[in-house]
Short mmCIF file of C-alpha atoms in Angstrom, two decimals:
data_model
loop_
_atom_site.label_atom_id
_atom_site.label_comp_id
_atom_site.label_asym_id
_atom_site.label_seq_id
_atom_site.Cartn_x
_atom_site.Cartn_y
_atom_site.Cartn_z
CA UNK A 757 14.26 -20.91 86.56
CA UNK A 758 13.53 -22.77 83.30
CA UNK A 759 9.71 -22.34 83.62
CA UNK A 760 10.39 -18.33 84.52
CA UNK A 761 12.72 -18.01 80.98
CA UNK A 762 9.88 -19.98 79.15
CA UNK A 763 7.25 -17.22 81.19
CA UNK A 764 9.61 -13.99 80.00
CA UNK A 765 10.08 -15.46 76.28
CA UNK A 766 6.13 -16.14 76.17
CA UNK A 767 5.63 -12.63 77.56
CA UNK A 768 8.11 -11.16 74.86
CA UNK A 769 6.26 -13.23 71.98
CA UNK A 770 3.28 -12.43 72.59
CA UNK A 771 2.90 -9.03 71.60
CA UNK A 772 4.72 -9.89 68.41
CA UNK A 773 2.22 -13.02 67.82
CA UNK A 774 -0.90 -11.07 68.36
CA UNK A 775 -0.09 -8.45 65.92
CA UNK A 776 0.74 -11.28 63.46
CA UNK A 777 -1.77 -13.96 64.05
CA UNK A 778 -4.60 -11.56 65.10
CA UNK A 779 -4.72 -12.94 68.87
CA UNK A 780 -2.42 -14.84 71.02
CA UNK A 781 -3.23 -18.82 70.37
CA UNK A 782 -2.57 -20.97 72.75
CA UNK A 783 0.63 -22.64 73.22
CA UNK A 784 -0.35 -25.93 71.32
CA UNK A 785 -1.90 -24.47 68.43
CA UNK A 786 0.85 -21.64 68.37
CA UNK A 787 3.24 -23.48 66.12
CA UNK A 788 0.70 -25.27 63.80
CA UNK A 789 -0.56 -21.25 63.03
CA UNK A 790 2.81 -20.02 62.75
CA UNK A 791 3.72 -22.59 60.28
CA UNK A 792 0.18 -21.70 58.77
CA UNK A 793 0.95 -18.04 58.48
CA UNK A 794 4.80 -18.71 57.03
CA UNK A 795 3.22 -20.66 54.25
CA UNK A 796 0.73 -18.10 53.39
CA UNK A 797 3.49 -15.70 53.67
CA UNK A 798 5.80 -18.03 50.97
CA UNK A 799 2.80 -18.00 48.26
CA UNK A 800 2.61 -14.59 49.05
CA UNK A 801 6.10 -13.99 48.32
CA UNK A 802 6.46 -16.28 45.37
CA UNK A 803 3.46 -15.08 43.57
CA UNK A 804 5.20 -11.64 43.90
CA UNK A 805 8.53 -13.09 42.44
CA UNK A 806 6.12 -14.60 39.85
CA UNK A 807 4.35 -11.23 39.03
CA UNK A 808 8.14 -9.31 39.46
CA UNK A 809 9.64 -12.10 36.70
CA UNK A 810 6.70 -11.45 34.04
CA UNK A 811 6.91 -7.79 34.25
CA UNK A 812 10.52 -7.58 33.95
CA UNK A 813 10.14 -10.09 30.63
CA UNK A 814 7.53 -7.56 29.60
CA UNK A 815 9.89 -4.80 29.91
CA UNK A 816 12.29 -7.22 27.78
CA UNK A 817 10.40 -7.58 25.10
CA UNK A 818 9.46 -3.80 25.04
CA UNK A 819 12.96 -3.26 25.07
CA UNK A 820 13.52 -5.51 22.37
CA UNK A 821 10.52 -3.78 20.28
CA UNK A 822 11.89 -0.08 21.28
CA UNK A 823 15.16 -0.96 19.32
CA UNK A 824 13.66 -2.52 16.32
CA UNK A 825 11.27 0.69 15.80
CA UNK A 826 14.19 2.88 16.42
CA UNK A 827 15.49 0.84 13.72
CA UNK A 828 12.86 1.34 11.45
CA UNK A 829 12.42 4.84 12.39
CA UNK A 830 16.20 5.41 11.10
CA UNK A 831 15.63 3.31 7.79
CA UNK A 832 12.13 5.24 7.40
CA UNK A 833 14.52 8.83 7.57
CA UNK A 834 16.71 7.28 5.58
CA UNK A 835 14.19 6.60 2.33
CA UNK A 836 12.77 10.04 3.52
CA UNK A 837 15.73 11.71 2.75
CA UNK A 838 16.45 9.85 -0.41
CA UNK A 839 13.07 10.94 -1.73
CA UNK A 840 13.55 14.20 -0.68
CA UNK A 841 16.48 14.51 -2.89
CA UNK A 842 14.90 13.53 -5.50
CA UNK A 843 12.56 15.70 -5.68
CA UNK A 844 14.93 18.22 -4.96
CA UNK A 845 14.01 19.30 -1.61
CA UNK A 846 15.89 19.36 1.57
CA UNK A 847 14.77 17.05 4.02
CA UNK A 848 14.57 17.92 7.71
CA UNK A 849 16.59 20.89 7.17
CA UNK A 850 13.86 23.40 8.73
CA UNK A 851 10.43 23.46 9.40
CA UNK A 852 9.22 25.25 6.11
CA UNK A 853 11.41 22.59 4.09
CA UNK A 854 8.98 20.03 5.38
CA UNK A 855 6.20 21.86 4.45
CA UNK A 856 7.46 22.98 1.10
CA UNK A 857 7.80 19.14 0.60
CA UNK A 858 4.23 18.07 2.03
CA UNK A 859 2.77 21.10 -0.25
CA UNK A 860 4.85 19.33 -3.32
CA UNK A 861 3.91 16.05 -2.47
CA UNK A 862 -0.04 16.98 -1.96
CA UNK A 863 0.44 18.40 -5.04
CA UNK A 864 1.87 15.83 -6.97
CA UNK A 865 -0.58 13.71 -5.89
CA UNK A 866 -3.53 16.04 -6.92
CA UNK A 867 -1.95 16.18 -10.10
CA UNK A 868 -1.78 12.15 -10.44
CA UNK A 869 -5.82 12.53 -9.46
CA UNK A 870 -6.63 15.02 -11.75
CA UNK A 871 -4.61 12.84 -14.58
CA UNK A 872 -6.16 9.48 -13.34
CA UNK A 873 -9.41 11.90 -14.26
CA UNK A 874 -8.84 13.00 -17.80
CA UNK A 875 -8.24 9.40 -18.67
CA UNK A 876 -10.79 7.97 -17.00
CA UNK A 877 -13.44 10.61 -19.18
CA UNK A 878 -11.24 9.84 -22.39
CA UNK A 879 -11.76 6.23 -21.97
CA UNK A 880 -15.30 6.48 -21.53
CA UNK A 881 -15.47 9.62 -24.67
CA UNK A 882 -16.17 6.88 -27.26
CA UNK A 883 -19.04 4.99 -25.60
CA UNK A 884 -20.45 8.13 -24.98
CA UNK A 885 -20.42 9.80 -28.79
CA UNK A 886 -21.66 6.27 -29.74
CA UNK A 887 -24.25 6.31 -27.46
CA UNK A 888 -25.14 10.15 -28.87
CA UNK A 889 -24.78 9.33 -32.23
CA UNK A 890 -27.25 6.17 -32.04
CA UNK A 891 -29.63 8.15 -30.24
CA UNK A 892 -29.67 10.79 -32.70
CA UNK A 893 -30.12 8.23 -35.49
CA UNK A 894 -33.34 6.98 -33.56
CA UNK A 895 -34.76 10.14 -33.11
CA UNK A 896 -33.78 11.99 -35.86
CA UNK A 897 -32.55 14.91 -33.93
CA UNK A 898 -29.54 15.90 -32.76
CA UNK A 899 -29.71 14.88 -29.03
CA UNK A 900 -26.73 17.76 -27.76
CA UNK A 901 -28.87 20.75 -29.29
CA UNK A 902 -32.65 18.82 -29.84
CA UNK A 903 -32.93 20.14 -33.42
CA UNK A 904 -34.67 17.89 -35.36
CA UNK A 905 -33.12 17.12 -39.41
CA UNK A 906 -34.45 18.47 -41.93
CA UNK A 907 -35.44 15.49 -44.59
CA UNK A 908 -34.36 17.59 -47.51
CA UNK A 909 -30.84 18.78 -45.85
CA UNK A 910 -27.72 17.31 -45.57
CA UNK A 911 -28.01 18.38 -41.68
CA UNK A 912 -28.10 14.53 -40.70
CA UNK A 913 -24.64 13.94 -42.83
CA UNK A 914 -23.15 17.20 -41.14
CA UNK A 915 -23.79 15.63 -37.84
CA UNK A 916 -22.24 12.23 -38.92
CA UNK A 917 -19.25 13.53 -39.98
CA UNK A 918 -19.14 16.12 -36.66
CA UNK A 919 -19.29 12.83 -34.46
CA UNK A 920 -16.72 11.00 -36.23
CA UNK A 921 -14.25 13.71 -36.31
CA UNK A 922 -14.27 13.40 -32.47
CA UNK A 923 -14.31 9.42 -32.05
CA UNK A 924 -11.38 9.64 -34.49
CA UNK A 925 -9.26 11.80 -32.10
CA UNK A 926 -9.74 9.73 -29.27
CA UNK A 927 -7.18 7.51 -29.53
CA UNK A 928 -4.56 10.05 -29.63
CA UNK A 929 -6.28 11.56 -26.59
CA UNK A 930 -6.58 8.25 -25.14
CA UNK A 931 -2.46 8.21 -25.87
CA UNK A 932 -1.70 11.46 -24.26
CA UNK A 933 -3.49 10.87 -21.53
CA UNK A 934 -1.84 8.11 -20.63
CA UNK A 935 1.33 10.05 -21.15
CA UNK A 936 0.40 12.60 -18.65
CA UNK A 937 -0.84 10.33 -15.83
CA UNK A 938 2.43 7.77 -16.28
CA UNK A 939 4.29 10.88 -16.40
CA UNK A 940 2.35 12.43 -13.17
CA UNK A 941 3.04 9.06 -11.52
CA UNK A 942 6.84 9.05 -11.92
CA UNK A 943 7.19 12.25 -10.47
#
């Protein structure tokens, strides 16, 4: 009777062990592959807990980086409004308000260029009448027009005193320039 329980059992197993282990081992080796297969199965399973633990940290930490940008997305609207208001424009409020403030602010910037510019070319004004004057001096001609002057004239004098009528204005240009493009800049 025992030996015909151990038969049915064996005969209910084996199905079940032959789709696990491939083929039905024989009854000595059955256990040792069993345990075998469980272990595999555990490392399996762990490695899986393993990959399921890093990915939820992952998902942590992108939580935990969501919120901050939020964060900094809300301080970000914050200064946005602020400089909105002072330049007098509503922030936000409709879709033409945000371009009437990009169209300012490109502006405003072009205008800082276009300042940045002018005293860029006054600074370098003096050098260049210098520069002209010398060369005119060496040559004897004025170097703008290519007229040579006269030795009898006062033409060479006229020219002198032309030049230094401009290199004396530069520093007030130099001054208002700087004026304009601190002033363009503060805007």
């Amino acid at each position: 009777e025992a030996e015909q329980d151990l038969g049915r059992r064996l005969g209910d197993s084996r199905p079940r062990l032959t789709g696990l282990l491939g083929q039905m081992p024989e009854a000595a080796e059955a256990e040792a592959r069993v345990v075998t297969e469980l272990q595999q199965t555990e490392e399996q399973l762990k490695r899986q807990r393993q990959l399921y633990q890093e990915a939820h940290q992952r998902l942590s930490a992108s939580g935990a980086r969501r919120a901050t940008m939020d964060g900094d997305i809300r301080r970000l609207q914050a200064e946005e409004a602020r400089l909105a208001e002072s330049l007098g424009v509503t922030c936000g409020a409709i879709v033409g308000g945000k371009n009437e403030f990009s169209t300012r602010l490109a502006a405003q910037r072009e205008q800082v260029e276009l300042a940045r510019k002018d005293l860029a070319m006054t600074e370098s004004a003096k050098h260049m009448y210098d520069k002209f004057r010398e060369k005119s001096r060496a040559k004897n001609a004025c170097q703008f027009c290519r007229r040579a002057f006269a030795p009898d004239s006062n033409e060479r004098l006229l020219f002198e005193e032309s030049v230094e009528k401009l290199i004396v204005k530069i520093p007030q240009f130099l001054e208002q320039s700087s004026r304009h493009l601190q002033e363009a800049q503060d805007e």
